[in-house]
Coordinates of C-alpha atoms and ligand atoms in Angstrom, one line a residue:
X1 CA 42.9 -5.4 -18.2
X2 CA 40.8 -8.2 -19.8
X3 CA 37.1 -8.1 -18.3
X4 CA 35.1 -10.8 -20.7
X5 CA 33.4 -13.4 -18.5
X6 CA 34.8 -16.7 -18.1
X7 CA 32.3 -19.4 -19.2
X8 CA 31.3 -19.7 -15.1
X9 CA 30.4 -16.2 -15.2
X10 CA 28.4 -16.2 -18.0
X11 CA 26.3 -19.4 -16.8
X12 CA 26.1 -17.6 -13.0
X13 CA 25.1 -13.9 -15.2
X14 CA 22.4 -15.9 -17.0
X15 CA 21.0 -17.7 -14.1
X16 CA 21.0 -14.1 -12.3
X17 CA 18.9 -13.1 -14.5
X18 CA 16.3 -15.7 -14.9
X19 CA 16.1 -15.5 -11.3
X20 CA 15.6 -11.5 -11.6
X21 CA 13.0 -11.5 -14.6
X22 CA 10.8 -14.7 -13.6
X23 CA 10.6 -14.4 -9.5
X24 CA 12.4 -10.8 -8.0
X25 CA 11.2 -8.0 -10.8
X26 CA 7.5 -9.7 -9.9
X27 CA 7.5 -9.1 -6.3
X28 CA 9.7 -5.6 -5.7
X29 CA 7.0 -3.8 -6.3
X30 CA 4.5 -5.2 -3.8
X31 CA 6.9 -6.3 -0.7
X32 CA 8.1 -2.3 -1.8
X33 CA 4.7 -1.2 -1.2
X34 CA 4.4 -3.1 2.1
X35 CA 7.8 -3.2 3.5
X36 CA 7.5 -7.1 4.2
X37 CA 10.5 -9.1 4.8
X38 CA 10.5 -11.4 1.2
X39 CA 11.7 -14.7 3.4
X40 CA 10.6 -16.6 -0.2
X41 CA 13.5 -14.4 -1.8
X42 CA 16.2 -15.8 0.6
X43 CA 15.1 -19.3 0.5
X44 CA 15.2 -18.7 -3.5
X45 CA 18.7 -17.5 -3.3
X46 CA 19.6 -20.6 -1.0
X47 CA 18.3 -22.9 -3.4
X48 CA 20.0 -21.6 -6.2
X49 CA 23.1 -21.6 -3.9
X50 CA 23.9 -17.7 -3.8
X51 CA 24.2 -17.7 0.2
X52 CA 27.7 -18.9 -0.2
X53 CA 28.6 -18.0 -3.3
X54 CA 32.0 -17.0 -2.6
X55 CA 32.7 -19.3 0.4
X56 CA 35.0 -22.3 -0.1
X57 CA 33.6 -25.2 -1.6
X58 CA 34.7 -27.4 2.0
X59 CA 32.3 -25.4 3.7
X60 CA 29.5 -26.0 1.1
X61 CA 30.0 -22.6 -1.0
X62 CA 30.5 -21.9 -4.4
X63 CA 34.3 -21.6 -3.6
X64 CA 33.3 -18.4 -6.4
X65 CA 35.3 -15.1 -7.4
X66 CA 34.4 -11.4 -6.8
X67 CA 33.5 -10.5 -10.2
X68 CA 30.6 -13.3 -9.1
X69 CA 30.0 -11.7 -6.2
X70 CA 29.7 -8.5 -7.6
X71 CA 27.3 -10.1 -10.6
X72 CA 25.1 -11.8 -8.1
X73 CA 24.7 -8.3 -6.3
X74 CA 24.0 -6.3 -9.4
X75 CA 21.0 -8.2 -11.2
X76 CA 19.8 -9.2 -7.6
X77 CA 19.9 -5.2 -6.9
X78 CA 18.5 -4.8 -11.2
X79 CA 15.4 -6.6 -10.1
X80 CA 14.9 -6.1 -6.6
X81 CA 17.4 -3.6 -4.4
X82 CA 16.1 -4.9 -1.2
X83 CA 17.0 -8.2 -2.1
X84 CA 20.2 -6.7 -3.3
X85 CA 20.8 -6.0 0.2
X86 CA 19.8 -8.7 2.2
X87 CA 22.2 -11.0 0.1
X88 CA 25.6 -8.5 0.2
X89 CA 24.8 -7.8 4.4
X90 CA 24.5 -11.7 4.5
X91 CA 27.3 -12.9 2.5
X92 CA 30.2 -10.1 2.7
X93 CA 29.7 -8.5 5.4
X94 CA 28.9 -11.7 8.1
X95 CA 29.7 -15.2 5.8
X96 CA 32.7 -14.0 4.0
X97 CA 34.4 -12.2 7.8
X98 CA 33.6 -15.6 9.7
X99 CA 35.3 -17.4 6.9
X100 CA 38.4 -15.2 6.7
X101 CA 39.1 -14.5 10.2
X102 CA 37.1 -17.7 12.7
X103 CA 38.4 -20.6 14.0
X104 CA 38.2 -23.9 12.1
X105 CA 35.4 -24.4 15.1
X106 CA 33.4 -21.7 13.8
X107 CA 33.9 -22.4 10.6
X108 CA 32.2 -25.5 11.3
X109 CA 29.6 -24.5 13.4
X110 CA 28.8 -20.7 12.0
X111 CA 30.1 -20.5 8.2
X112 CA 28.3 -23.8 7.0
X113 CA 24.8 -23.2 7.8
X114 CA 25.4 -19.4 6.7
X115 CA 26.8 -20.6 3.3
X116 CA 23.7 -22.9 2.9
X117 CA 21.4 -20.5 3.3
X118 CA 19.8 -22.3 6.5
X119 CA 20.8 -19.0 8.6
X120 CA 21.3 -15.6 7.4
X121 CA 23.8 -13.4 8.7
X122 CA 24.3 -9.9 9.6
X123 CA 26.9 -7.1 10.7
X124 CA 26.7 -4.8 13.6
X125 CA 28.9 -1.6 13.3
X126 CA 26.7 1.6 13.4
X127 CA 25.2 2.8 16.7
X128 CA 22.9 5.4 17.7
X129 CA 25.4 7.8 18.8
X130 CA 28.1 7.3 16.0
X131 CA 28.0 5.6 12.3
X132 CA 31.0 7.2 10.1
X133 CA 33.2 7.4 13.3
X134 CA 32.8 3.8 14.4
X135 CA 35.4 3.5 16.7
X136 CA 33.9 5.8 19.2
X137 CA 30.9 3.0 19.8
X138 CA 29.8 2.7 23.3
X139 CA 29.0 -1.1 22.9
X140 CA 31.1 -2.4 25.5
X141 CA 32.3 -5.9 26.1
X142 CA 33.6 -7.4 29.8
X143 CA 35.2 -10.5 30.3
X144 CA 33.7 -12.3 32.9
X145 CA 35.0 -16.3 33.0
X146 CA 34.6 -17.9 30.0
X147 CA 32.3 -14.9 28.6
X148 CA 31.9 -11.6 27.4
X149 CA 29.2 -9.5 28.8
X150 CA 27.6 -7.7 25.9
X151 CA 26.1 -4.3 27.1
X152 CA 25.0 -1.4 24.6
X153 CA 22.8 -0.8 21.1
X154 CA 23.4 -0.8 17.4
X155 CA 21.9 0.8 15.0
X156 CA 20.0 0.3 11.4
X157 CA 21.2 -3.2 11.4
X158 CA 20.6 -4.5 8.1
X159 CA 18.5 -8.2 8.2
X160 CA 18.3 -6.8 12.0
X161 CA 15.5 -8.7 13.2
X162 CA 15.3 -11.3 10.3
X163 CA 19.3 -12.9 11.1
X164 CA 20.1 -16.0 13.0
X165 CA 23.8 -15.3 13.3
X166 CA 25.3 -11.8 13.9
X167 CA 28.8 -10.2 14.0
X168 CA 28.8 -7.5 16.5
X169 CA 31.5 -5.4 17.1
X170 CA 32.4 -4.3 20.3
X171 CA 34.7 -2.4 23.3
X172 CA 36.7 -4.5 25.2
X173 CA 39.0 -1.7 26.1
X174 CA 37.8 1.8 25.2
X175 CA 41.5 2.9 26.5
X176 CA 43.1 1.7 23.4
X177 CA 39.8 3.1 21.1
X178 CA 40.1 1.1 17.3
X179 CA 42.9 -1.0 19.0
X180 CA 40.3 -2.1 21.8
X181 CA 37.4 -2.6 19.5
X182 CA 36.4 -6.7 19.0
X183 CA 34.0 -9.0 17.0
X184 CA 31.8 -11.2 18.2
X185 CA 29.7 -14.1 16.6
X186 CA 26.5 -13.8 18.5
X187 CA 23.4 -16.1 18.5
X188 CA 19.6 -15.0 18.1
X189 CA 18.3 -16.3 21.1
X190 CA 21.1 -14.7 23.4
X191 CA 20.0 -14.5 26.6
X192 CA 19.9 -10.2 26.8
X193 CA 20.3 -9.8 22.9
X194 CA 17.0 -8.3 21.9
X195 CA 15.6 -5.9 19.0
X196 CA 14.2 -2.4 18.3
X197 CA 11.2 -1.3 16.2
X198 CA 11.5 -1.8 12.0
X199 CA 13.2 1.3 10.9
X200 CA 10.8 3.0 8.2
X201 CA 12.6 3.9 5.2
X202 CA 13.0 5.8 2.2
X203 CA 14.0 2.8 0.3
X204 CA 14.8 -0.9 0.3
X205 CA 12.1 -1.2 2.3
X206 CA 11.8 -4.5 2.1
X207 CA 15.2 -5.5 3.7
X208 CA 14.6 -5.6 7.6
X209 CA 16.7 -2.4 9.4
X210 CA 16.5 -2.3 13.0
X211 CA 18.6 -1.4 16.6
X212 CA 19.9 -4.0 18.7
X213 CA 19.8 -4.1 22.3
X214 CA 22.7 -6.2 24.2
X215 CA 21.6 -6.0 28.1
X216 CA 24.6 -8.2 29.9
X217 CA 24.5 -10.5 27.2
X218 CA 26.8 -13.0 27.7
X219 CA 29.0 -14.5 24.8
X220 CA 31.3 -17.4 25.1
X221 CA 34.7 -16.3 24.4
X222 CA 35.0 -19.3 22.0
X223 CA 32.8 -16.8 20.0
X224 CA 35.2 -14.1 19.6
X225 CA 36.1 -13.5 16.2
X226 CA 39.8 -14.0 15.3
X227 CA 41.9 -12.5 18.6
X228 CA 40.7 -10.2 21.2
X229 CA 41.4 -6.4 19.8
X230 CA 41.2 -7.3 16.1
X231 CA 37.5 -6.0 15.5
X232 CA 38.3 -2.4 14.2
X233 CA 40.8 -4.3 11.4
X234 CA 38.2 -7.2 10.7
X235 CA 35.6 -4.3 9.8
X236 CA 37.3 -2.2 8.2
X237 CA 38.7 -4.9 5.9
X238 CA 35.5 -6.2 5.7
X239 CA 33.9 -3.0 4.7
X240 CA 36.6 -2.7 2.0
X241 CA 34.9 -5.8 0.4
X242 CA 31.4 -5.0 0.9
X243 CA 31.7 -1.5 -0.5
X244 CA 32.6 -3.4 -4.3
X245 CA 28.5 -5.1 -3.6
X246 CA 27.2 -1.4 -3.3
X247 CA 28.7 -0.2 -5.9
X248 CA 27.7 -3.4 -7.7
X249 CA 24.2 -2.4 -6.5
X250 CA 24.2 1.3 -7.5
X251 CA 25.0 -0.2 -10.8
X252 CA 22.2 -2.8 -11.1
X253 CA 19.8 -0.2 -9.9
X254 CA 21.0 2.5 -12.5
X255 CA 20.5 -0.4 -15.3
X256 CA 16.9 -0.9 -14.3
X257 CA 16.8 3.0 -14.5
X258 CA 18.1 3.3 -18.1
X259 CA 16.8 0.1 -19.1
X260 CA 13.4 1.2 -18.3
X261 CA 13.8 4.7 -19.5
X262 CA 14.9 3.5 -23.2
X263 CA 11.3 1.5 -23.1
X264 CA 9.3 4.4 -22.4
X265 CA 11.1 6.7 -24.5
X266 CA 10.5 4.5 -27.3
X267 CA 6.8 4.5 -26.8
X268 CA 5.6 7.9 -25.7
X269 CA 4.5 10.8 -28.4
X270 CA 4.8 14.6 -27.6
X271 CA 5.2 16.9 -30.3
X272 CA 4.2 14.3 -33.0
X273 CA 7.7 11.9 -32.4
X274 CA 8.6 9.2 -30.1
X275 CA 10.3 11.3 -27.3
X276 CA 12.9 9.0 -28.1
X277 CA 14.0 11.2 -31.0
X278 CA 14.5 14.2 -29.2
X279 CA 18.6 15.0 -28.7
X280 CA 18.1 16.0 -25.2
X281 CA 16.8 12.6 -24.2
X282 CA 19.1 10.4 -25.8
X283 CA 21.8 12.7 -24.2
X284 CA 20.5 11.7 -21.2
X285 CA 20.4 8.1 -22.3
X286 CA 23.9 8.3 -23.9
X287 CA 24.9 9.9 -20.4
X288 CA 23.7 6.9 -18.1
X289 CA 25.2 4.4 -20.5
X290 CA 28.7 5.8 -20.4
X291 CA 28.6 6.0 -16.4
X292 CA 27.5 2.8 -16.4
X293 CA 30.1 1.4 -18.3
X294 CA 32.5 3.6 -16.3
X295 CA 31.1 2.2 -13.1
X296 CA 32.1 -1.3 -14.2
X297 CA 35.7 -0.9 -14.9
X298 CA 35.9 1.1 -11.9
X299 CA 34.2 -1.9 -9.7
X300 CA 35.6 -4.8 -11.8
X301 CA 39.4 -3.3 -11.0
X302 CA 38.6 -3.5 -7.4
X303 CA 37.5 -6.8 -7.2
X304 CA 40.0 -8.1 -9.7
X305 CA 42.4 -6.6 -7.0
X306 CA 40.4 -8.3 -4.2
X307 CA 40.8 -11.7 -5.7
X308 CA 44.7 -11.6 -6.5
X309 CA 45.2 -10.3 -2.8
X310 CA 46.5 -7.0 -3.6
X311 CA 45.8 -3.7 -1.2
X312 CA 42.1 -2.6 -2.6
X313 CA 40.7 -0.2 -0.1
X314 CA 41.2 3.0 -2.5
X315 CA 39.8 1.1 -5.6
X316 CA 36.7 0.2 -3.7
X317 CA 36.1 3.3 -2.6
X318 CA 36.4 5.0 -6.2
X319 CA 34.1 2.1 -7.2
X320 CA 31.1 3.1 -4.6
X321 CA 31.3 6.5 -4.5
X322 CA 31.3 6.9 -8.1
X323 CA 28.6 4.4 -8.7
X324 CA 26.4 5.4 -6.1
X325 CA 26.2 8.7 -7.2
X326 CA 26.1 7.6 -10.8
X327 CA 23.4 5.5 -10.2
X328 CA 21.3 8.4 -8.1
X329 CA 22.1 11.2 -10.3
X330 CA 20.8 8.6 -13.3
X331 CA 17.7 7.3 -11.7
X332 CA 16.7 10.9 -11.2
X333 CA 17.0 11.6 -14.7
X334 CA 14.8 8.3 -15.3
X335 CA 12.2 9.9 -13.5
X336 CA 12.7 12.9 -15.4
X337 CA 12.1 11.0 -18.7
X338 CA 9.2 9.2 -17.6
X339 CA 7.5 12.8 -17.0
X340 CA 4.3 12.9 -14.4
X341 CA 4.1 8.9 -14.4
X342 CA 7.7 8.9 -13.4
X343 CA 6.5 10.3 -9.9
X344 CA 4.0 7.8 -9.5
X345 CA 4.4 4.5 -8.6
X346 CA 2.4 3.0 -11.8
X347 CA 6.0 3.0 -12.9
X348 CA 9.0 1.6 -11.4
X349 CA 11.6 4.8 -11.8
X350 CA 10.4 6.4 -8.4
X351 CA 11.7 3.2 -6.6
X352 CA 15.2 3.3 -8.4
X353 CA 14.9 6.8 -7.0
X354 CA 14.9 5.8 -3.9
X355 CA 16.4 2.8 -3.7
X356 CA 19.4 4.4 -5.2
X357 CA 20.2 7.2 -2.4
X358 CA 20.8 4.3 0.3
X359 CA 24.2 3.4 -1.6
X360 CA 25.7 7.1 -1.0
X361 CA 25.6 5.8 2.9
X362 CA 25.7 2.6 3.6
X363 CA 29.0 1.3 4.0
X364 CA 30.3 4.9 4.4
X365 CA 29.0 7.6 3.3
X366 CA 30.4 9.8 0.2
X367 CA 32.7 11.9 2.1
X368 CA 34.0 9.0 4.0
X369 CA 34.7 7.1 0.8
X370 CA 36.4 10.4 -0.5
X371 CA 38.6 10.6 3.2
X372 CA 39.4 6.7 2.3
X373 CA 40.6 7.7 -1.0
X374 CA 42.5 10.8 0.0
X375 CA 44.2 8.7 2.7
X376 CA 45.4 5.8 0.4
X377 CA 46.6 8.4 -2.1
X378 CA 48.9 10.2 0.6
X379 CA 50.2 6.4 1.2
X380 CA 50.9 6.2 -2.1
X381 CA 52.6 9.6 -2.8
X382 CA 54.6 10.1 -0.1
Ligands
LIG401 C1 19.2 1.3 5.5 C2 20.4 1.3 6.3 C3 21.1 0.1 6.5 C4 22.3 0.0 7.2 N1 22.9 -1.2 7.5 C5 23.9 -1.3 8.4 C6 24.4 -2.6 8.8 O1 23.9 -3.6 8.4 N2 25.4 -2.6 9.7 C7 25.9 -1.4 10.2 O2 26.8 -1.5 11.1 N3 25.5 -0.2 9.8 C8 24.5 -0.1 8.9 N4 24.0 1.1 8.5 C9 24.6 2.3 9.1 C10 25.4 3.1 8.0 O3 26.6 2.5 7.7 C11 25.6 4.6 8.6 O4 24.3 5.2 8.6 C12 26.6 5.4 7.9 O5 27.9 4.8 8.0 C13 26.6 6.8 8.3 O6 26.7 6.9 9.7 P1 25.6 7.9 10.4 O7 24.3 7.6 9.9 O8 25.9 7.8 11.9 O9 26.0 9.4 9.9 P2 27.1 10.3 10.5 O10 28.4 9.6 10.8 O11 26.5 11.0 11.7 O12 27.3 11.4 9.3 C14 26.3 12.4 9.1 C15 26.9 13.3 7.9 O13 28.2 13.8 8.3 C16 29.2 13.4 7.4 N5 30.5 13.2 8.0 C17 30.7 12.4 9.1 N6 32.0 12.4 9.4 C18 32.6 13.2 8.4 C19 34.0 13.5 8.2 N7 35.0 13.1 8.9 N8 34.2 14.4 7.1 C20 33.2 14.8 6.3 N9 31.9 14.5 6.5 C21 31.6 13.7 7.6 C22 28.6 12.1 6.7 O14 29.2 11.9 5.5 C23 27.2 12.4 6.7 O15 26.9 13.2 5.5 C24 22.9 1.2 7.7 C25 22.2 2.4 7.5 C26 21.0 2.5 6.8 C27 20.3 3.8 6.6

């Protein structure tokens, strides 16, 4: 399989990273420290047209493939993980649903001013009571005329109370349990749609995680997202694409790691030598370098898969939970290299370090990426 970029790829890789060096990499740090919201990030990534990367050009996206999708998440993630974060919950897990599965009406109302970058989106899965085994959520949904009432809560909601447009999945008929599970487009401003408290995290702490509260919120049934019943297969074939961004994300954050690491092995002494020149560092170096090259393949297969339309729900799977615990086990080792000033935050390591462990969950967890796999191999076996 040929991965070399195409010259779009290249141009896109580049602008990444100008983006990354001259405005992200500056401010991690700091909206780290305080856990602010870094709105000037998202209007960055609106101007430089990100918000829609992938979207089709007639609704004012990039009309760009997943190899660019999965570029823009890693050197976002490389400089900033937060903002990593906010862009992948924005674009494949609320833009890039409304565009496969809503009405041309939605499209038009919904999918443009999310691929602009004049709202940003969000995803609503998870709840209190149940993450990994979604289809046992309690949020339920009652027709009621031309509506849906809304009642129930979901939880760590990534961009929770910074989105304007949300994609909330829902009961209409716990009977049927996946079968009765559907997605709604729903408004800030909702009458009855209201939010919890900031969540405070280990990492990304400066992407906004919080509950949501739906108190007989009433949603127009022109809002439901494809038909009535089709939520539980609109997330999970969503989640299928969004899992290729974490691992995308695991990977930018374990470059940062190794990048940095190489830097400060080349300068610090001990013993009379560059630490540098000591075997068991460069082992570790020569470790991170391989994963990380075996991370790409593994990530570039599934979205080359994703874009010709073929079944990728077992390569994305491989892709995250191999990259996300690539790219923890590695940044771990970068702390180890950077000794005592690897646990403090003069350096950046300890943030990798954290930032990294939110990939082995989000999006499923490890073992549910490894049930995933084990379930598409039995497919293809038998
Ligand atoms: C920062 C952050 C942002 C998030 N953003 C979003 C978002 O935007 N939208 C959204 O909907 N959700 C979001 N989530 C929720 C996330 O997807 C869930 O936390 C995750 O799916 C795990 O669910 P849980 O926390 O309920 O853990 P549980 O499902 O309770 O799992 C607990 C442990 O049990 C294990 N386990 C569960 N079932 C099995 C099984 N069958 N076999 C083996 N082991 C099992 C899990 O792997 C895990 O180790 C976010 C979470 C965080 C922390």
């Amino acid at each position: 399989m040929d991965y070399s970029y195409t010259e779009d790829q290249k141009m896109l890789q580049k602008m990444l990273q100008d983006i990354g060096e001259k405005e992200l990499k500056e401010r991690a740090k700091e909206i780290d420290q305080s856990h602010r919201f870094p709105r000037e990030n998202v209007e960055l990534m609106a101007e430089a047209g990100l918000m829609g990367l992938t979207v089709d050009e007639k609704y004012g996206g990039g009309g760009m493939d997943y190899i660019c999708y999965s570029l823009a998440v890693e050197e976002l993630s490389k400089a900033c993980a937060s903002t990593g974060t906010i862009f992948s919950a924005h674009l494949s897990l609320c833009t890039m649903p409304i565009q496969d599965w809503g009405s041309d009406e939605q499209k038009e109302k919904f999918l443009k001013p999310l691929a602009s970058g004049e709202k940003l989106g969000a995803f609503a899965l998870s709840e209190p009571g149940n993450g990994s085994d979604a289809a046992a959520m309690n949020t339920t949904a009652v027709e009621d005329g031309d509506n849906f009432v809304l009642n129930g809560s979901k939880a760590w909601i990534t961009n929770g109370a910074e989105a304007d447009i949300y994609l909330v999945l829902a009961q209409t008929d716990k009977e049927l349990k996946h079968k009765g599970v559907t997605g709604f487009i729903v408004e800030k401003g909702t009458e009855g749609f209201s939010f919890g408290k900031p969540e405070d995290k280990l990492g990304i702490r400066a992407s906004s995680t919080t509950q949501l509260h739906f108190d007989n919120c009433k949603i127009p049934k022109a809002n439901v997202l494809g038909q009535v019943g089709d939520g539980f297969k609109i997330a999970m074939k969503t989640l299928d694409g969004g899992r290729v961004g974490m691992a995308s994300q695991a990977m930018g954050i374990a470059r940062a790691a190794f990048e940095e690491s190489i830097a400060y092995a080349n300068e610090r002494e001990a013993f009379g030598q560059k630490i540098l020149d000591f075997q068991a560092i460069q082992f570790k170096l020569a470790n991170m370098s391989t994963d990380i090259d075996a991370a790409r393949y593994l990530i570039y297969a599934a979205a080359t898969a994703h874009d010709r339309g073929e079944q990728f729900s077992r390569l994305s799977a491989q892709a995250k939970v191999f990259a996300s615990e690539m790219a923890m086990k590695h940044t771990v080792e970068a702390v180890q290299i950077h000794g005592g000033y690897g646990y403090t935050t003069e350096y950046n390591v300890e943030r990798y370090m954290r930032d990294a462990k939110i990939t082995e969950i989000y999006e499923g967890t490890s073992e549910i990426q490894r049930i995933v796999i084990a379930k598409a191999l039995q497919k293809e076996m038998l």
